[in-house]
PDB file of C-alpha atoms in Angstrom:
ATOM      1  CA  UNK A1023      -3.674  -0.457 -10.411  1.00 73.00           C
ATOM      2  CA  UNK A1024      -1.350   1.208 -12.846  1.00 85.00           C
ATOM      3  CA  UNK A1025       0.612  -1.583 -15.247  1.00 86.00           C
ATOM      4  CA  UNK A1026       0.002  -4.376 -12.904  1.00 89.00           C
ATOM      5  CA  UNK A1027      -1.529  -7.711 -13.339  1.00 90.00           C
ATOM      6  CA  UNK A1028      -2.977 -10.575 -11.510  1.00 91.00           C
ATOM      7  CA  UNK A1029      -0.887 -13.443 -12.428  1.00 94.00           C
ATOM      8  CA  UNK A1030      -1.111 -17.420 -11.097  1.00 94.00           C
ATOM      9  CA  UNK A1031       2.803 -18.526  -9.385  1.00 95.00           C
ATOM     10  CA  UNK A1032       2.758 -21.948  -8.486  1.00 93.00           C
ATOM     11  CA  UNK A1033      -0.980 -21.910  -8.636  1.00 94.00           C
ATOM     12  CA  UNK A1034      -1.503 -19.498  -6.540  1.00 95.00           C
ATOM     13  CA  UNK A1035      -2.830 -15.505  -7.839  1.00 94.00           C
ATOM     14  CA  UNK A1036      -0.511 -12.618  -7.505  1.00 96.00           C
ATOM     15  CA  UNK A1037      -0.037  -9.245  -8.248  1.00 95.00           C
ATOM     16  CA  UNK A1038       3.191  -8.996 -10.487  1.00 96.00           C
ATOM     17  CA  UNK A1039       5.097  -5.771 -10.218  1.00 97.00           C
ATOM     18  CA  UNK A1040       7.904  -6.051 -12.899  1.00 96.00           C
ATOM     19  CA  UNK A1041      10.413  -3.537 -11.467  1.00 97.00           C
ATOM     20  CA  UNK A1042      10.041  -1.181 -14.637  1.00 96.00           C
ATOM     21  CA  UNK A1043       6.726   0.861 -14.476  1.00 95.00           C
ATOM     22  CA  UNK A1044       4.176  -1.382 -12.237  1.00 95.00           C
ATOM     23  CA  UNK A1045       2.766   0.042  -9.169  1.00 96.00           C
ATOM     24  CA  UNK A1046      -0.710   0.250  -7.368  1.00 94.00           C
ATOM     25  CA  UNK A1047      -1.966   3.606  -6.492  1.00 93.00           C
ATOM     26  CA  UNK A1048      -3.657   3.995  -3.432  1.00 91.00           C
ATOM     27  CA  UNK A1049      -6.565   6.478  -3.439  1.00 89.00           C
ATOM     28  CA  UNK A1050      -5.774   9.403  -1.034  1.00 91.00           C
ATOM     29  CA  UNK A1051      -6.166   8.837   2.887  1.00 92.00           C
ATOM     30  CA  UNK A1052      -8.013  11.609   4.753  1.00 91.00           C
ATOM     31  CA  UNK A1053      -6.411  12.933   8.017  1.00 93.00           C
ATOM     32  CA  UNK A1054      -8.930  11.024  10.417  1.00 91.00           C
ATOM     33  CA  UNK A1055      -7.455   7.584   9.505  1.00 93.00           C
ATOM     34  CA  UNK A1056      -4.799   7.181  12.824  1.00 95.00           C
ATOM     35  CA  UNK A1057      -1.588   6.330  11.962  1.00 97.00           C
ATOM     36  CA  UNK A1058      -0.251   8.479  14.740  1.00 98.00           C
ATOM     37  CA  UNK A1059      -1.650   5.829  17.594  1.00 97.00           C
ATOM     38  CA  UNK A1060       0.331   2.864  15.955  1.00 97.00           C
ATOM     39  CA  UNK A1061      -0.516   0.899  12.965  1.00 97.00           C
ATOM     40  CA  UNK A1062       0.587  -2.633  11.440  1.00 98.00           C
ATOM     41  CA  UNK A1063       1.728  -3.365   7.646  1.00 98.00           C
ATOM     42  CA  UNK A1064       1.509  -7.068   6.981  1.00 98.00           C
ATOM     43  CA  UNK A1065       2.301  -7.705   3.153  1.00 98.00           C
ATOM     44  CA  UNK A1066       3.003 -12.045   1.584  1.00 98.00           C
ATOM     45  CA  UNK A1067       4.980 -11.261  -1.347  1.00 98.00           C
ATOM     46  CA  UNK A1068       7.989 -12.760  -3.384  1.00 98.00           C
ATOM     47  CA  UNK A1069      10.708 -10.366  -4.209  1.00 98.00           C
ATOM     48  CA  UNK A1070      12.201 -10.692  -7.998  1.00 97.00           C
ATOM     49  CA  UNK A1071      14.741  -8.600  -7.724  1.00 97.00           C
ATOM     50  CA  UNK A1072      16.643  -5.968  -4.996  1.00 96.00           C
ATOM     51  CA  UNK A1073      16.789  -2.111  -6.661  1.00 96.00           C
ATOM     52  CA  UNK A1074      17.960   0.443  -4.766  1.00 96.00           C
ATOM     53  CA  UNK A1075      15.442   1.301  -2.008  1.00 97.00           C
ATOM     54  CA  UNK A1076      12.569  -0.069  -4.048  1.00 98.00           C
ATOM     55  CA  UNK A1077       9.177   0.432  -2.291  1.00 98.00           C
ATOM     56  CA  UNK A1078       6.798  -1.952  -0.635  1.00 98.00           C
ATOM     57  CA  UNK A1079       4.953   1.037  -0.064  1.00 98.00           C
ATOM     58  CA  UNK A1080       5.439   5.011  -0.140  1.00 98.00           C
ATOM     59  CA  UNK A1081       2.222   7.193   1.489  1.00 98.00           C
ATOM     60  CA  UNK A1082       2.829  10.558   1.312  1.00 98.00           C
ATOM     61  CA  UNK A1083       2.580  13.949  -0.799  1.00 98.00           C
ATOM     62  CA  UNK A1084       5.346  13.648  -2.680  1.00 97.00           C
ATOM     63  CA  UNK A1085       8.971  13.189  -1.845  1.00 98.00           C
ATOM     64  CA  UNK A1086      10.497  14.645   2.156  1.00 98.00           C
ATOM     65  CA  UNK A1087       6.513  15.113   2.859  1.00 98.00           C
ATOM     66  CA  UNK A1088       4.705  12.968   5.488  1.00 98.00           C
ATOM     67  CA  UNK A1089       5.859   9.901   3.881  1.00 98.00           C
ATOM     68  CA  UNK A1090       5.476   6.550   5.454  1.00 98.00           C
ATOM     69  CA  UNK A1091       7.753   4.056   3.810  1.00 98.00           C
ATOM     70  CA  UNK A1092       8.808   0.164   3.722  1.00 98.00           C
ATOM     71  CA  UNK A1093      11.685  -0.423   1.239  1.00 98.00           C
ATOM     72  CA  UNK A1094      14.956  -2.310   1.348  1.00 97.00           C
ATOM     73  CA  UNK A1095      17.834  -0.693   2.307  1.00 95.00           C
ATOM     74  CA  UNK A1096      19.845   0.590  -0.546  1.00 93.00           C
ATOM     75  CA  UNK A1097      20.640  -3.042  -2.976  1.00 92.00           C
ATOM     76  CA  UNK A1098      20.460  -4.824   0.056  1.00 93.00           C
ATOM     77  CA  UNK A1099      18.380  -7.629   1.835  1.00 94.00           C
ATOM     78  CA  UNK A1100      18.095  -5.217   4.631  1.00 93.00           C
ATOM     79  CA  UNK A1101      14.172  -3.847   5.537  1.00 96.00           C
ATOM     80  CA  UNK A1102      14.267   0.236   5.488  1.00 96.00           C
ATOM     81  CA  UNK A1103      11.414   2.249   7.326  1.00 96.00           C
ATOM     82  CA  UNK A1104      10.814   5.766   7.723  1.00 97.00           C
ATOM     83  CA  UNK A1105       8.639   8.256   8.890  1.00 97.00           C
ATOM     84  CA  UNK A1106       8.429  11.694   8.049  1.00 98.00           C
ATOM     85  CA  UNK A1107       6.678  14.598  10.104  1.00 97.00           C
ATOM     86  CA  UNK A1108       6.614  17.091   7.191  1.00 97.00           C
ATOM     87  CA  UNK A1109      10.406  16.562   5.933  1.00 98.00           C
ATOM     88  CA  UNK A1110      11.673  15.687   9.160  1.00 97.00           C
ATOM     89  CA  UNK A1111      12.957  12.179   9.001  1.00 97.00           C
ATOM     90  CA  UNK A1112      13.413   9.775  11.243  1.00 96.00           C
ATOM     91  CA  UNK A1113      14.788   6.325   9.320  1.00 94.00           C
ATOM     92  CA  UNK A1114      16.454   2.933  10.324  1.00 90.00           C
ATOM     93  CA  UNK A1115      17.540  -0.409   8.168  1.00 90.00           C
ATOM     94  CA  UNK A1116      16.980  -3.534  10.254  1.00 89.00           C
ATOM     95  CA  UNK A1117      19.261  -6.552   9.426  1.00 83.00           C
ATOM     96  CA  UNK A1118      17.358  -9.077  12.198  1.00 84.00           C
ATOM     97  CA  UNK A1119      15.499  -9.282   8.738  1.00 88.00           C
ATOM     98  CA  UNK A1120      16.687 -11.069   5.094  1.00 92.00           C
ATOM     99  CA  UNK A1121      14.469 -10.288   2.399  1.00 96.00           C
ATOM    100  CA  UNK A1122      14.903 -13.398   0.433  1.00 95.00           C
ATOM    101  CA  UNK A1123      14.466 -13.122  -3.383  1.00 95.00           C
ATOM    102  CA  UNK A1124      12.178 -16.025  -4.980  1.00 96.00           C
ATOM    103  CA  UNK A1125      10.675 -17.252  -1.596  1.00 97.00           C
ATOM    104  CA  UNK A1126       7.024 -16.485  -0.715  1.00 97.00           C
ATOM    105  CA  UNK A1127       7.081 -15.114   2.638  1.00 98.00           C
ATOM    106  CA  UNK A1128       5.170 -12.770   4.871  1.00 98.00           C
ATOM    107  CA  UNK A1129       6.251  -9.854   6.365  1.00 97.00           C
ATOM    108  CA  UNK A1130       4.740  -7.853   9.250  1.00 97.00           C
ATOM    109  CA  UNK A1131       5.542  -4.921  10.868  1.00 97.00           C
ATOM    110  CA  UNK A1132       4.037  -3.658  14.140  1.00 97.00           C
ATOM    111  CA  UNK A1133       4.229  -0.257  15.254  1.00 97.00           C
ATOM    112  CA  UNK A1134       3.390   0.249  19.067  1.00 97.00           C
ATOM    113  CA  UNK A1135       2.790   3.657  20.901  1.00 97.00           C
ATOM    114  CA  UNK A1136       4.339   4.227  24.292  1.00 96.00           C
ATOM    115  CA  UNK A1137       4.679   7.314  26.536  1.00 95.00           C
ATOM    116  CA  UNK A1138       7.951   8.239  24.680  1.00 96.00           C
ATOM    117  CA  UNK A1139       8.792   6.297  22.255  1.00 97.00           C
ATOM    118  CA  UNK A1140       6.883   3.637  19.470  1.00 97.00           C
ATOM    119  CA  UNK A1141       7.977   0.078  19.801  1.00 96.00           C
ATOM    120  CA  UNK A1142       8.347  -1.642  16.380  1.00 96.00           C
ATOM    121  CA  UNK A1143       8.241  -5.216  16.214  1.00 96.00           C
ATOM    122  CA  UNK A1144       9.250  -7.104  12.637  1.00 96.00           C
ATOM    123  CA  UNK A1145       8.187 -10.399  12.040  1.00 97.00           C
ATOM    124  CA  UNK A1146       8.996 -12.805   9.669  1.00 96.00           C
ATOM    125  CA  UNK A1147       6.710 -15.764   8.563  1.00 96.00           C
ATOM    126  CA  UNK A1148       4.782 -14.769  11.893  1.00 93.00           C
ATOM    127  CA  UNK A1149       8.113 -14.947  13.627  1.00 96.00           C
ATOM    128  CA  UNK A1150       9.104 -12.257  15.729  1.00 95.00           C
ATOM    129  CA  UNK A1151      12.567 -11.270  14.479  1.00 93.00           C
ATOM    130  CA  UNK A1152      13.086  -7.448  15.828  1.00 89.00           C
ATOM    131  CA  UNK A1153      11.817  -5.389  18.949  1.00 91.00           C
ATOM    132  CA  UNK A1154      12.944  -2.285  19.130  1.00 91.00           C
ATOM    133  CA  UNK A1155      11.765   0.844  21.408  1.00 89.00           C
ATOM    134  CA  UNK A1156      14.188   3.578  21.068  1.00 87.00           C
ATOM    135  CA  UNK A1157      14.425   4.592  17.584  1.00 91.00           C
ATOM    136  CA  UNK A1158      11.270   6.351  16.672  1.00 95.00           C
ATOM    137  CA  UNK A1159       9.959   9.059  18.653  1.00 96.00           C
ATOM    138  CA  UNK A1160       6.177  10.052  19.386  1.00 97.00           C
ATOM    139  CA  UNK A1161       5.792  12.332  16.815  1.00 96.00           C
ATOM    140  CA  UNK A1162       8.322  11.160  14.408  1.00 97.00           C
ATOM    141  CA  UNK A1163       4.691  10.605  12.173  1.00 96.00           C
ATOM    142  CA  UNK A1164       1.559  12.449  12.029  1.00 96.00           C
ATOM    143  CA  UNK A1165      -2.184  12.432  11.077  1.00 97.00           C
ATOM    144  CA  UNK A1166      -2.560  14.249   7.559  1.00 96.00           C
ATOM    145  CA  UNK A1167      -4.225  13.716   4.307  1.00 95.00           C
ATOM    146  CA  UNK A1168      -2.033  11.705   1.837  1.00 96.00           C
ATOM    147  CA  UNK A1169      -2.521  12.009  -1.549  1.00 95.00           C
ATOM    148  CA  UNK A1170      -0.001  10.568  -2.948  1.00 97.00           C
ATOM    149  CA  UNK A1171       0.170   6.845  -1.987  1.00 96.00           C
ATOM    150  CA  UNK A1172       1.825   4.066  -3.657  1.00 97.00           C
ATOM    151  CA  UNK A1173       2.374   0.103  -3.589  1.00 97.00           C
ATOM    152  CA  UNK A1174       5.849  -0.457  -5.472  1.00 98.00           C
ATOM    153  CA  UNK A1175       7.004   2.656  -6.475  1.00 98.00           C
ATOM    154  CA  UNK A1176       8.582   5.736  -4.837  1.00 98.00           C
ATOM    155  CA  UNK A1177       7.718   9.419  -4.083  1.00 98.00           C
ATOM    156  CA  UNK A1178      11.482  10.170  -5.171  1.00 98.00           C
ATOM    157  CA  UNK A1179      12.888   8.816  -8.485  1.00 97.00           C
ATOM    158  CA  UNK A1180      13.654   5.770  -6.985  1.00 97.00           C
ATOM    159  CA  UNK A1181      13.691   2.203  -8.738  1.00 97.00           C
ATOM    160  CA  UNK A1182       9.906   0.447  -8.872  1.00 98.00           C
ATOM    161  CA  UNK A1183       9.314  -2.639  -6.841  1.00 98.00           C
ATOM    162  CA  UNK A1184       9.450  -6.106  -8.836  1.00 98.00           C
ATOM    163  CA  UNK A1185       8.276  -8.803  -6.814  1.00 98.00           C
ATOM    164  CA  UNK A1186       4.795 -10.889  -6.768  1.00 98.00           C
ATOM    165  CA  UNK A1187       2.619  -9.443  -4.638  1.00 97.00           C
ATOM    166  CA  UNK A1188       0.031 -11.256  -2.886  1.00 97.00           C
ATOM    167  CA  UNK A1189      -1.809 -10.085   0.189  1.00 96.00           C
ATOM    168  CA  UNK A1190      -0.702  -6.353   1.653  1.00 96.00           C
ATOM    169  CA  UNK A1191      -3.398  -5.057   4.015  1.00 96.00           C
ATOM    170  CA  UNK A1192      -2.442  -2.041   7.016  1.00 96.00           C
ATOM    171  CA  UNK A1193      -4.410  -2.221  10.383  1.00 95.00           C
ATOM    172  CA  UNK A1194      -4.530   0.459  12.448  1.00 94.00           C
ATOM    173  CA  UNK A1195      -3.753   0.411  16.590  1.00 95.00           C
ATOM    174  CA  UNK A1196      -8.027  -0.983  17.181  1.00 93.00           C
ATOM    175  CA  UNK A1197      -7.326  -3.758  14.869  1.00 93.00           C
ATOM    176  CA  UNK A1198      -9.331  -1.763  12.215  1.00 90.00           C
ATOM    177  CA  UNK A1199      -8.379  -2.557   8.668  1.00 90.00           C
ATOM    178  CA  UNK A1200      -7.608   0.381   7.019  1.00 90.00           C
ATOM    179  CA  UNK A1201      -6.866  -1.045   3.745  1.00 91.00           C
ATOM    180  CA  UNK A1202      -6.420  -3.971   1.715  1.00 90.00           C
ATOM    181  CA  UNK A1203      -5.361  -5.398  -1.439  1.00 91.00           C
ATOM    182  CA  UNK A1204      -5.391  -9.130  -2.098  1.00 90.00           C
ATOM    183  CA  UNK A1205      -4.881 -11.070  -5.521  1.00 89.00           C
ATOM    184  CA  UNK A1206      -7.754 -12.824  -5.419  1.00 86.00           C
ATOM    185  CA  UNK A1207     -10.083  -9.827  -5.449  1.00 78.00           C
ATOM    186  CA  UNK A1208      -8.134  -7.084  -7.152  1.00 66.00           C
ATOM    187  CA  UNK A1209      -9.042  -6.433 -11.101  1.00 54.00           C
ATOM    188  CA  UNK A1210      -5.974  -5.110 -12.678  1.00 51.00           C
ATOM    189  CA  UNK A1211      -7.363  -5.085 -16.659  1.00 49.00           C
ATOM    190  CA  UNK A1212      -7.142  -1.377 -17.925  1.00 47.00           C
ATOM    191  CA  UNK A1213     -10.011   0.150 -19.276  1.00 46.00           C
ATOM    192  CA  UNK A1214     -10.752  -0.735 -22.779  1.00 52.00           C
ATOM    193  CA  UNK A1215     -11.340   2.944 -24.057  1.00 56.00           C
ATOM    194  CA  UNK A1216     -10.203   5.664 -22.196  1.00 63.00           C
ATOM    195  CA  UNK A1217      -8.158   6.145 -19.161  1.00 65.00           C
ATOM    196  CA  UNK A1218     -10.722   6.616 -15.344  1.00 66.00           C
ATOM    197  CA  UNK A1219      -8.919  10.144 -15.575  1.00 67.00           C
ATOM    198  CA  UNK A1220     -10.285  10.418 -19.034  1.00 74.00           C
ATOM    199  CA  UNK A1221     -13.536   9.893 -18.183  1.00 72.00           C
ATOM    200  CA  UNK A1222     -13.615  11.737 -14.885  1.00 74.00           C
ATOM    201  CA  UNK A1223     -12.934  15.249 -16.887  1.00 76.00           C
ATOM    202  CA  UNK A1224     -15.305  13.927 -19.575  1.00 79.00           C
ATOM    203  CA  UNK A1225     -18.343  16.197 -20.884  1.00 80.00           C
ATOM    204  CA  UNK A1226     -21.550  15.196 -18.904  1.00 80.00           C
ATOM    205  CA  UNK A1227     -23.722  12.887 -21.269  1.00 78.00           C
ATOM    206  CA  UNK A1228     -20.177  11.216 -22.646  1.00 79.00           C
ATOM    207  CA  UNK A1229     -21.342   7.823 -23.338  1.00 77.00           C
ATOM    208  CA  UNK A1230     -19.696   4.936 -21.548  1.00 75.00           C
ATOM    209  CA  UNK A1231     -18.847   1.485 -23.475  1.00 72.00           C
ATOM    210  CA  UNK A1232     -20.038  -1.727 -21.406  1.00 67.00           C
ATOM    211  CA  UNK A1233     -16.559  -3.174 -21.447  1.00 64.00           C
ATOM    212  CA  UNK A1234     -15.196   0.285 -19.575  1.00 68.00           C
ATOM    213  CA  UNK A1235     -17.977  -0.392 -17.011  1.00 70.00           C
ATOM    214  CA  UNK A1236     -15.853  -1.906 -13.861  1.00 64.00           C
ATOM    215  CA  UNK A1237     -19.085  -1.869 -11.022  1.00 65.00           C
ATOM    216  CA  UNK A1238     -22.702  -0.322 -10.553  1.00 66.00           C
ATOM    217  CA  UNK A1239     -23.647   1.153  -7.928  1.00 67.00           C
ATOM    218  CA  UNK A1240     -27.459   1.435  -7.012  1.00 68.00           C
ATOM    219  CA  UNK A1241     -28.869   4.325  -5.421  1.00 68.00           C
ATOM    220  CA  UNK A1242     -32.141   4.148  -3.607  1.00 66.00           C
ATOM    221  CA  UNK A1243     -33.790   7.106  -2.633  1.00 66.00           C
ATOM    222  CA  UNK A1244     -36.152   6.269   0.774  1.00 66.00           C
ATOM    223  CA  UNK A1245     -39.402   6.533  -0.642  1.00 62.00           C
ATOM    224  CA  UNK A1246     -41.693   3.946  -2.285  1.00 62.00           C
ATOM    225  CA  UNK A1247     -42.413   2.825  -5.689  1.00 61.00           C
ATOM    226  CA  UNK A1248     -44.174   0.898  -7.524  1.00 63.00           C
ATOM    227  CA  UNK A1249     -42.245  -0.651  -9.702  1.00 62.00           C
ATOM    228  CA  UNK A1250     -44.408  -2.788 -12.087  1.00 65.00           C
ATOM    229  CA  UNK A1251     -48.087  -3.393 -12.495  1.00 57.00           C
TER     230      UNK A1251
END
């Protein structure tokens, strides 16, 4: 989480994005997770402001490179997707849905595989608003690693996504949760010390302050021991 914090809006957590240099990085996605067999984005969030084709999300690697992308169309109300098979595009704003600034609401978006064609279904507030099953070819997408994957900001230069974020999680076509990020159990404190990227090309013995300590993780070898007398 890069610049983002977990916030409480009307007593409820969030993740506020401020439009300026906020975004959550998602760690790279190897090639065996499906997005090719259909996949679903369902985010709740509350939009602060409309930028130009700010991001819900961007996956990619980099800009015109397998990118999978949510915005809104241009300064508009108007959802934006595209897919990208390398830099081939394949793109489509959808007024059957109003982004409304200041309103919680939820968002999902349903992407279908046929024979042919993918069927994409938008709803709003669990309310199917769009069906559509023309637009985006089989192989408008495929299955590649991602590297560079992000929650509110772009893989081009542009704007970053202010809105309150609180639930965005994708399942893929099995119902298998690919990933998720939720308010109520995302820490977005930075490290005290040094930056994770710091510390991952640190010397080896580098010593580690508590406070920059974020989780430990136990390994146990399969073998016995005793462990007092």
């Amino acid at each position: 989480v890069n610049g983002a914090k977990v916030v409480t809006v009307n007593g409820e957590k969030a993740i506020e994005l401020d439009g300026v240099d906020d975004y959550i990085e998602v760690p790279t996605l190897p090639s065996n997770i499906d997005f090719v067999s259909g996949y679903t984005v369902e985010v709740t969030m509350k939009w602060k402001e409309l930028a130009s084709f700010s991001r819900i999300m961007d996956f990619g690697n980099g800009s015109n490179a397998d990118n999978l992308i949510i915005a809104n169309w241009g300064t508009y109300s108007t959802p934006y997707l595209a897919y990208y098979n390398g830099s081939t595009k394949t793109s489509y704003p959808y007024s059957s849905i109003t982004f409304s600034k200041n309103t919680k609401e939820t968002y999902k978006f349903e992407l279908i595989k046929g024979s042919e064609y993918y069927t994409l279904n938008m709803y709003l507030n669990e309310t199917k608003k769009v069906t559509n099953n023309d637009k985006i070819k089989v192989g408008a997408l495929k299955n590649i690693n991602r590297g560079n994957n992000y929650i509110g900001k772009s893989n081009w230069d542009d704007p970053y996504l202010a809105a309150y974020v609180y639930d965005f999680k994708i399942i893929d076509a099995n119902g298998k949760k690919i990933l998720s990020y939720n308010a109520n159990n995302t820490r977005t404190e930075k490290l005290n010390t040094k930056t994770r990227t710091e510390y991952m090309n640190a010397d080896i013995g580098t010593i580690i302050p508590e406070n920059d300590i974020l989780a430990y993780y136990v390994w146990i070898p399969r073998y016995k021991y005793k462990l007092f007398n």
